[in-house]
Coordinates of C-alpha atoms in Angstrom, one line a residue:
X259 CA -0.1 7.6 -4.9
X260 CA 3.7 7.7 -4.5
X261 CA 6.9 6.8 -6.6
X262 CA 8.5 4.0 -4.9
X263 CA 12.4 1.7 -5.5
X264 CA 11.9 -1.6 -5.4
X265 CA 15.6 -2.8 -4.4
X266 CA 15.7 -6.6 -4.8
X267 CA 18.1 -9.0 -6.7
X268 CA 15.6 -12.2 -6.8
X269 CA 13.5 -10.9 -10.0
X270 CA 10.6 -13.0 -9.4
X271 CA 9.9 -11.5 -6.1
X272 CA 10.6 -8.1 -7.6
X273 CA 8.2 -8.5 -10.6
X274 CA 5.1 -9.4 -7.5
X275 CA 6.0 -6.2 -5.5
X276 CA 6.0 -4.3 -8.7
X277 CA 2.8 -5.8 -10.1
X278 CA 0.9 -4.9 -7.1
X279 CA 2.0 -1.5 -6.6
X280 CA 0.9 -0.7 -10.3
X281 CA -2.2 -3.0 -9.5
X282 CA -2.4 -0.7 -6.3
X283 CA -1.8 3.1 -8.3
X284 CA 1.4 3.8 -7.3
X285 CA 4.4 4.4 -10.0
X286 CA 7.9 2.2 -9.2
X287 CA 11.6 1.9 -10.3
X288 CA 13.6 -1.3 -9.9
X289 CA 16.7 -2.0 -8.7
X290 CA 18.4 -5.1 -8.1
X291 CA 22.3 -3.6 -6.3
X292 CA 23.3 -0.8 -4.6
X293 CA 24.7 1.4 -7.8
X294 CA 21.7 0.8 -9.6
X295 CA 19.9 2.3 -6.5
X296 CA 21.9 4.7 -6.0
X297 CA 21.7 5.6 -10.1
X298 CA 18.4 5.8 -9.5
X299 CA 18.0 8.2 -6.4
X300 CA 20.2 10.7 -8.0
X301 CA 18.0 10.9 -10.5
X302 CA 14.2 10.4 -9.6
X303 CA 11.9 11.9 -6.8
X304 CA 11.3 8.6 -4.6
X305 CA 8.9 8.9 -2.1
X306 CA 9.7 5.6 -0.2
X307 CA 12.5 2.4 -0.7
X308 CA 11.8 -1.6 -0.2
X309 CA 15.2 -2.1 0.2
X310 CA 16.3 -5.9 0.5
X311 CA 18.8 -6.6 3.1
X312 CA 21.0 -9.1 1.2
X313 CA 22.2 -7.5 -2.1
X314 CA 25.1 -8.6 -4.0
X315 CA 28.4 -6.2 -4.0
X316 CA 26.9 -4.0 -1.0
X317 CA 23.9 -5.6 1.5
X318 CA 21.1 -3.3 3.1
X319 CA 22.8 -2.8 5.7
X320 CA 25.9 -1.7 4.6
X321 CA 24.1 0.6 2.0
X322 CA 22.3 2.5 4.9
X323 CA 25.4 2.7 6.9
X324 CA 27.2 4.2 3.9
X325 CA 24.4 6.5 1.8
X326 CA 21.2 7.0 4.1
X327 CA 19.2 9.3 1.9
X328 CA 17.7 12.0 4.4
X329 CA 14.3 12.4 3.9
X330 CA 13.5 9.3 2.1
X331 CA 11.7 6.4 4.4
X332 CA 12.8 2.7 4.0
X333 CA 11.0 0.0 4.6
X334 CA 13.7 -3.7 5.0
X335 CA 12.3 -6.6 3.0
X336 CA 13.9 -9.2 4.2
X337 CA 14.6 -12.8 5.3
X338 CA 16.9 -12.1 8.0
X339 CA 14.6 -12.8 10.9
X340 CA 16.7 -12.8 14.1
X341 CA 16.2 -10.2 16.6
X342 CA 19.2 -8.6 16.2
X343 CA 19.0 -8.2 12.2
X344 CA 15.8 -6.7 13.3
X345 CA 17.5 -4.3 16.0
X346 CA 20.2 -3.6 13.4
X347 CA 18.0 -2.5 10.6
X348 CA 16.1 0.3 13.3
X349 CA 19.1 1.3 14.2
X350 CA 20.0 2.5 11.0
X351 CA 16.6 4.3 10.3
X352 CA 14.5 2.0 9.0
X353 CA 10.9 2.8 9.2
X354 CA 9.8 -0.7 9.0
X355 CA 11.3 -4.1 8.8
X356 CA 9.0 -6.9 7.1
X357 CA 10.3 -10.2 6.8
X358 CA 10.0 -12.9 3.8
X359 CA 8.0 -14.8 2.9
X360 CA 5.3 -11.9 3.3
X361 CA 1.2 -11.8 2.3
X362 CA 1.4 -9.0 -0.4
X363 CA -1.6 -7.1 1.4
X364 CA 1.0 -7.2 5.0
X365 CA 3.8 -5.2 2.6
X366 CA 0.9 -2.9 0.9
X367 CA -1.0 -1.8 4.6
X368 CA 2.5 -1.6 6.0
X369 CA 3.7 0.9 3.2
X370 CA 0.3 2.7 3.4
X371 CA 1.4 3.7 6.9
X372 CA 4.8 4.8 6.1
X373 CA 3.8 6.9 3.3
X374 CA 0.9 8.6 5.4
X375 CA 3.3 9.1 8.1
X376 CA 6.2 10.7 5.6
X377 CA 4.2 13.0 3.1
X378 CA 2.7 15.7 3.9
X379 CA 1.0 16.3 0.8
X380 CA -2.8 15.7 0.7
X381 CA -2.9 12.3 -0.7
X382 CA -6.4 12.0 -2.9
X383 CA -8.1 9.6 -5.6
X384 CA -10.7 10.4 -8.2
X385 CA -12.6 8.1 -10.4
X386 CA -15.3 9.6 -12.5
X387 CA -17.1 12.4 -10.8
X388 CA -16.1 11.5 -7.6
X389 CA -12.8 13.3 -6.3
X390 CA -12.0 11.7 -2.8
X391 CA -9.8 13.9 -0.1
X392 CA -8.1 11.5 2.2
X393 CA -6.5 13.4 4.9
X394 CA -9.6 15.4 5.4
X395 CA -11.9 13.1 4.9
X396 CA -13.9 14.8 2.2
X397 CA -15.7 13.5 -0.5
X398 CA -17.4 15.2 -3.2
X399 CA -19.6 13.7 -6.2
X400 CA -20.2 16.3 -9.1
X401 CA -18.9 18.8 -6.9
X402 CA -21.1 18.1 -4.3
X403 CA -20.4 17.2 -0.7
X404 CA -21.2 13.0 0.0
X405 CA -21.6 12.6 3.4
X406 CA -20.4 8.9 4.9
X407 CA -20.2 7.2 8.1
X408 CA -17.3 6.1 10.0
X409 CA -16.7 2.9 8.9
X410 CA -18.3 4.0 5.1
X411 CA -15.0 5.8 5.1
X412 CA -13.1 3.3 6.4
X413 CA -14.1 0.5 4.2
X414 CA -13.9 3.5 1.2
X415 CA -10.0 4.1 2.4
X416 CA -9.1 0.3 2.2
X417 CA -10.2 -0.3 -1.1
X418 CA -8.9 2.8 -2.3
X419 CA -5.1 1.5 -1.2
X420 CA -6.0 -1.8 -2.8
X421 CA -7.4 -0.9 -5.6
X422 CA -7.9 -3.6 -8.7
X423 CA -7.2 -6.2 -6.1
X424 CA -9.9 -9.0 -5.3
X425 CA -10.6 -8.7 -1.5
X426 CA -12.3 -11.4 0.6
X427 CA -14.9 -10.1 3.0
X428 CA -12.9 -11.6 6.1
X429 CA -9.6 -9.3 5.3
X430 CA -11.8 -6.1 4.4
X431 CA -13.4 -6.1 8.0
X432 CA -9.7 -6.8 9.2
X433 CA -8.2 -4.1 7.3
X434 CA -11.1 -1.9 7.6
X435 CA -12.1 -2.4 11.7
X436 CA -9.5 -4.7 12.8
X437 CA -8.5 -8.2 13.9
X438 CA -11.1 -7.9 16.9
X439 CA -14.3 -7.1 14.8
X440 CA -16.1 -10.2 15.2
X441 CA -19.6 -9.3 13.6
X442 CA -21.0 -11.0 11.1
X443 CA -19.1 -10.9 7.3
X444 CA -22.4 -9.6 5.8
X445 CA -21.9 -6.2 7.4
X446 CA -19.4 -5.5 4.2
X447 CA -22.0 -6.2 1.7
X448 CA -24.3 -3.3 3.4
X449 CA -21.7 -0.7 3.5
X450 CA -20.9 -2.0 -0.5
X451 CA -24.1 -1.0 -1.3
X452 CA -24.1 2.5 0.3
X453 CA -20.6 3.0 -1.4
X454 CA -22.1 2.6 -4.3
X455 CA -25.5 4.4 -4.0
X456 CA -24.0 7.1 -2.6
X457 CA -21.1 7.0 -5.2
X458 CA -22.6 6.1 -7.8
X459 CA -19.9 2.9 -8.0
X460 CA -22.2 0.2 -8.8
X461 CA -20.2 -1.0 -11.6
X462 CA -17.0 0.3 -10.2
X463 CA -16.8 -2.0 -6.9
X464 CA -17.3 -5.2 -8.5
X465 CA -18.6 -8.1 -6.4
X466 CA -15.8 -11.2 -6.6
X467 CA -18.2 -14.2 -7.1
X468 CA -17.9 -16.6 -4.0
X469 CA -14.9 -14.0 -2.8
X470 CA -16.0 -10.5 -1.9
X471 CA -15.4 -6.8 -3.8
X472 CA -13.2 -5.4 -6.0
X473 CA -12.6 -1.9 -6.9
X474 CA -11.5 -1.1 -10.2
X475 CA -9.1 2.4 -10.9
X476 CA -7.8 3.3 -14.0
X477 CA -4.1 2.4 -14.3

């Protein structure tokens, strides 16, 4: 999981972002102007920055214009919608641009990609005896190798990145196998139960009663 600034000035739409990442594993600073950003970035290892566009003393914009941190992705959170605020914010090396208001699970797939596409490190999870290897698609339980199907992993990979957060069969099969799956929502609950045979998760993917699944990770 990944360290990531959360540079917003409305504090109730910081504190959601920041609730979910921890909800989600990863660790987070806040800012809420440019010098408290920048504070922070001289200081801490950040792996990506939400940056909001319209920031008191210094906007977004300006900010990247003026301080672009090399090697650091940023993603605009924003509610600038016109095309050209959206041209702008490319332009300046953004590596995303998601406008508000924004469904919480659009910001957390949409930072999934940027950090898979920016660090290079193997990016894993382990709960238990089960030690998960993302990038290479490896999972072992007690040391031994678990072998899953394709979409097994798939389903496995999207709860991981929303971990402790209730999701409804409809959006696992759309994170998981995309908007053009159109099977029947029951095919989640049979790939559940392999997970947590072959995992031995049955009490860490918790069914959501009238909802869908769960997976709880220690925070």
């Amino acid at each position: 999981m990944a360290t990531i600034l959360v540079v917003e000035d409305e504090k109730p739409i910081s504190d959601l972002i920041t609730m979910n990442l921890k909800l989600v594993g990863h660790r987070f600073f806040k800012a809420f102007d440019g010098a408290q950003m920048q504070q922070i970035l001289e200081q801490e290892k950040i792996d990506l920055i939400l940056l909001d566009v319209m920031l008191p003393v210094m906007d977004g914009f300006e900010w990247m214009r003026r301080h672009r941190h090399p090697g650091v992705p940023v993603i605009f959170i924003t509610a600038k919608d016109s095309l050209a605020d959206r041209i702008t914010g490319f332009e300046l090396g953004a590596d995303d641009y998601i406008i508000k208001p924004f469904e919480i699970l659009e910001l957390l797939a949409r930072i999934n990609v940027v950090l898979r596409r920016n660090i290079k490190e193997e990016e894993g999870f382990t709960a238990g005896d089960v030690d998960i290897r993302l990038a290479a698609r490896q999972i072992y339980r007690s040391g031994q190798l678990v072998e899953l199907t394709a979409r097994e992993f798939e389903l496995l990979e999207v709860l991981i990145q929303n971990q402790n957060i209730a999701l409804s069969r409809e959006k696992l099969l759309e994170l998981a196998w995309g908007y053009e799956f159109e099977g029947d929502t029951r095919t989640v609950d049979v790939h559940i139960r392999q997970l947590r045979k072959k995992l031995g998760w049955e009490e860490r993917i918790r069914t959501v009663y009238k909802l869908g699944y769960r997976l709880e990770a220690e925070r």
